[in-house]
């Protein structure tokens, strides 16, 4: 099973003497239990390891005998990064050297931020500071589009753009 969000794990068991409880564990660590039907437990997959995780459901009868079953769930990150262009502001007039400043964040981590001007890739940034000094002297007068694209370590991406005018 592939998951990318919260999930409810449900266990079902019967016993000729009666059930005491059902325990739920993830990767060998007990995370909860249920004592009445329906036997279920909520798991936030964002708190699980990326990739395969083993979820085990173990039922105990009134004499403390037990039986268990497990399933492997593959947790995938589908949440895109959040990105914004902090400088310059949309609609502003630019000239000379102009600092383009980007903010990008993600629940897992940012792999790269790319800055495009009028569709042309100007730089790819992989550190924690996302800035580019644009020399507008070589740009024609008029409106220009600045596009910033953030890609997270899972390959999800988000982009934003603004327009500025060069005088």
Short mmCIF file of C-alpha atoms in Angstrom, two decimals:
data_model
loop_
_atom_site.label_atom_id
_atom_site.label_comp_id
_atom_site.label_asym_id
_atom_site.label_seq_id
_atom_site.Cartn_x
_atom_site.Cartn_y
_atom_site.Cartn_z
CA UNK A 1 0.00 0.00 0.00
CA UNK A 2 1.30 3.47 -0.85
CA UNK A 3 0.31 6.26 1.53
CA UNK A 4 1.02 9.97 1.67
CA UNK A 5 -1.37 11.25 4.30
CA UNK A 6 -3.04 10.24 7.55
CA UNK A 7 -4.49 6.75 7.74
CA UNK A 8 -6.61 4.70 10.10
CA UNK A 9 -5.41 1.16 10.71
CA UNK A 10 -8.21 -1.25 11.57
CA UNK A 11 -7.72 -4.71 13.03
CA UNK A 12 -10.35 -7.41 13.29
CA UNK A 13 -10.13 -10.48 15.47
CA UNK A 14 -12.31 -13.12 17.06
CA UNK A 15 -11.68 -15.61 19.84
CA UNK A 16 -13.75 -18.40 21.43
CA UNK A 17 -12.98 -17.03 24.94
CA UNK A 18 -13.14 -13.31 24.08
CA UNK A 19 -10.77 -10.51 23.17
CA UNK A 20 -8.88 -8.36 25.65
CA UNK A 21 -7.23 -5.83 23.31
CA UNK A 22 -5.53 -5.23 20.01
CA UNK A 23 -2.12 -3.53 19.89
CA UNK A 24 -0.80 -1.57 16.94
CA UNK A 25 2.92 -1.17 16.23
CA UNK A 26 4.93 0.57 13.55
CA UNK A 27 8.41 -0.71 12.72
CA UNK A 28 8.47 -2.73 15.96
CA UNK A 29 7.39 0.12 18.26
CA UNK A 30 3.97 -0.08 19.94
CA UNK A 31 2.04 3.07 19.03
CA UNK A 32 -1.38 2.34 20.49
CA UNK A 33 -4.06 -0.13 21.43
CA UNK A 34 -7.81 -0.57 21.24
CA UNK A 35 -10.04 -2.46 23.64
CA UNK A 36 -13.36 -2.32 21.83
CA UNK A 37 -14.67 -2.93 18.36
CA UNK A 38 -14.07 -1.48 15.85
CA UNK A 39 -10.40 -1.96 16.71
CA UNK A 40 -8.64 0.96 15.05
CA UNK A 41 -5.79 3.40 15.46
CA UNK A 42 -4.95 6.67 13.68
CA UNK A 43 -1.44 7.06 12.20
CA UNK A 44 -0.03 10.27 10.72
CA UNK A 45 2.09 9.03 7.80
CA UNK A 46 4.09 12.28 7.83
CA UNK A 47 5.64 10.99 11.09
CA UNK A 48 6.63 7.68 9.49
CA UNK A 49 9.89 7.00 7.69
CA UNK A 50 9.83 7.73 3.97
CA UNK A 51 9.73 4.40 2.15
CA UNK A 52 8.58 1.06 3.56
CA UNK A 53 7.15 0.79 7.08
CA UNK A 54 5.79 -2.32 8.78
CA UNK A 55 2.46 -1.94 10.57
CA UNK A 56 1.62 -4.82 12.88
CA UNK A 57 -1.73 -5.58 14.49
CA UNK A 58 -1.60 -8.03 17.43
CA UNK A 59 -4.71 -9.39 19.14
CA UNK A 60 -4.76 -10.69 22.73
CA UNK A 61 -7.51 -12.89 24.13
CA UNK A 62 -8.71 -12.93 27.75
CA UNK A 63 -6.03 -15.57 28.59
CA UNK A 64 -3.30 -13.35 27.05
CA UNK A 65 -2.79 -15.65 24.05
CA UNK A 66 -1.95 -13.64 20.94
CA UNK A 67 -1.90 -13.67 17.17
CA UNK A 68 -0.69 -10.99 14.81
CA UNK A 69 -0.79 -9.79 11.24
CA UNK A 70 1.27 -7.17 9.46
CA UNK A 71 1.22 -5.08 6.35
CA UNK A 72 3.94 -3.03 4.65
CA UNK A 73 3.04 0.54 3.72
CA UNK A 74 5.20 2.66 1.47
CA UNK A 75 5.15 6.29 2.57
CA UNK A 76 5.68 8.75 -0.24
CA UNK A 77 6.06 12.50 -0.06
CA UNK A 78 3.57 14.21 -2.36
CA UNK A 79 3.56 17.59 -0.62
CA UNK A 80 5.09 20.28 -2.85
CA UNK A 81 7.40 22.96 -1.47
CA UNK A 82 6.25 26.47 -0.60
CA UNK A 83 8.03 29.21 -2.54
CA UNK A 84 7.85 32.99 -2.77
CA UNK A 85 9.80 35.79 -4.38
CA UNK A 86 10.68 38.29 -1.66
CA UNK A 87 12.59 40.78 -3.79
CA UNK A 88 11.90 42.53 -6.09
CA UNK A 89 8.19 43.04 -5.57
CA UNK A 90 5.75 42.32 -8.36
CA UNK A 91 5.10 45.35 -10.54
CA UNK A 92 8.24 47.19 -9.44
CA UNK A 93 10.65 49.02 -11.71
CA UNK A 94 14.20 47.68 -11.84
CA UNK A 95 17.50 48.99 -13.12
CA UNK A 96 21.20 48.27 -12.73
CA UNK A 97 22.01 45.27 -10.56
CA UNK A 98 18.93 43.87 -8.83
CA UNK A 99 19.00 41.27 -6.06
CA UNK A 100 16.42 38.52 -6.56
CA UNK A 101 15.67 36.91 -3.19
CA UNK A 102 13.63 33.71 -2.84
CA UNK A 103 12.15 31.90 0.17
CA UNK A 104 11.53 28.16 -0.14
CA UNK A 105 10.55 25.52 2.43
CA UNK A 106 9.31 21.95 2.45
CA UNK A 107 8.19 19.27 4.90
CA UNK A 108 11.11 17.01 3.87
CA UNK A 109 13.75 19.32 2.39
CA UNK A 110 14.61 21.50 -0.59
CA UNK A 111 16.85 19.98 -3.24
CA UNK A 112 17.21 23.04 -5.47
CA UNK A 113 15.79 26.42 -6.39
CA UNK A 114 15.95 27.62 -10.00
CA UNK A 115 15.55 31.21 -11.11
CA UNK A 116 14.38 32.01 -14.64
CA UNK A 117 14.12 35.40 -16.31
CA UNK A 118 11.84 35.53 -19.36
CA UNK A 119 11.97 31.73 -19.58
CA UNK A 120 15.76 31.50 -19.51
CA UNK A 121 17.39 29.64 -16.61
CA UNK A 122 19.77 32.06 -14.86
CA UNK A 123 20.90 29.99 -11.86
CA UNK A 124 20.34 26.81 -9.87
CA UNK A 125 20.81 27.19 -6.12
CA UNK A 126 21.33 24.24 -3.77
CA UNK A 127 22.35 25.89 -0.49
CA UNK A 128 20.12 27.43 2.12
CA UNK A 129 20.23 30.97 0.70
CA UNK A 130 18.36 31.56 -2.51
CA UNK A 131 19.60 34.79 -4.07
CA UNK A 132 20.68 35.90 -7.52
CA UNK A 133 22.15 39.23 -8.62
CA UNK A 134 20.53 40.14 -11.92
CA UNK A 135 22.40 42.65 -14.04
CA UNK A 136 19.50 44.36 -15.81
CA UNK A 137 21.84 46.40 -18.06
CA UNK A 138 21.73 43.66 -20.71
CA UNK A 139 17.91 43.37 -20.53
CA UNK A 140 15.70 45.33 -22.89
CA UNK A 141 13.40 48.05 -21.60
CA UNK A 142 9.90 46.84 -20.79
CA UNK A 143 8.23 44.05 -18.83
CA UNK A 144 10.15 40.97 -17.72
CA UNK A 145 9.00 37.83 -15.93
CA UNK A 146 10.94 36.38 -13.01
CA UNK A 147 10.02 32.78 -12.24
CA UNK A 148 11.32 30.81 -9.26
CA UNK A 149 10.95 27.03 -9.04
CA UNK A 150 11.65 24.99 -5.89
CA UNK A 151 12.12 21.22 -6.04
CA UNK A 152 12.07 19.07 -2.90
CA UNK A 153 14.16 15.96 -2.23
CA UNK A 154 11.24 13.76 -3.41
CA UNK A 155 10.99 15.52 -6.78
CA UNK A 156 7.85 17.53 -5.99
CA UNK A 157 8.03 21.12 -7.16
CA UNK A 158 6.28 24.46 -6.95
CA UNK A 159 6.83 27.68 -8.80
CA UNK A 160 5.85 31.30 -8.61
CA UNK A 161 6.42 34.27 -10.88
CA UNK A 162 6.26 38.03 -10.89
CA UNK A 163 6.53 40.74 -13.53
CA UNK A 164 8.86 43.72 -13.27
CA UNK A 165 9.57 46.62 -15.59
CA UNK A 166 13.03 47.64 -16.68
CA UNK A 167 13.34 51.28 -17.55
#
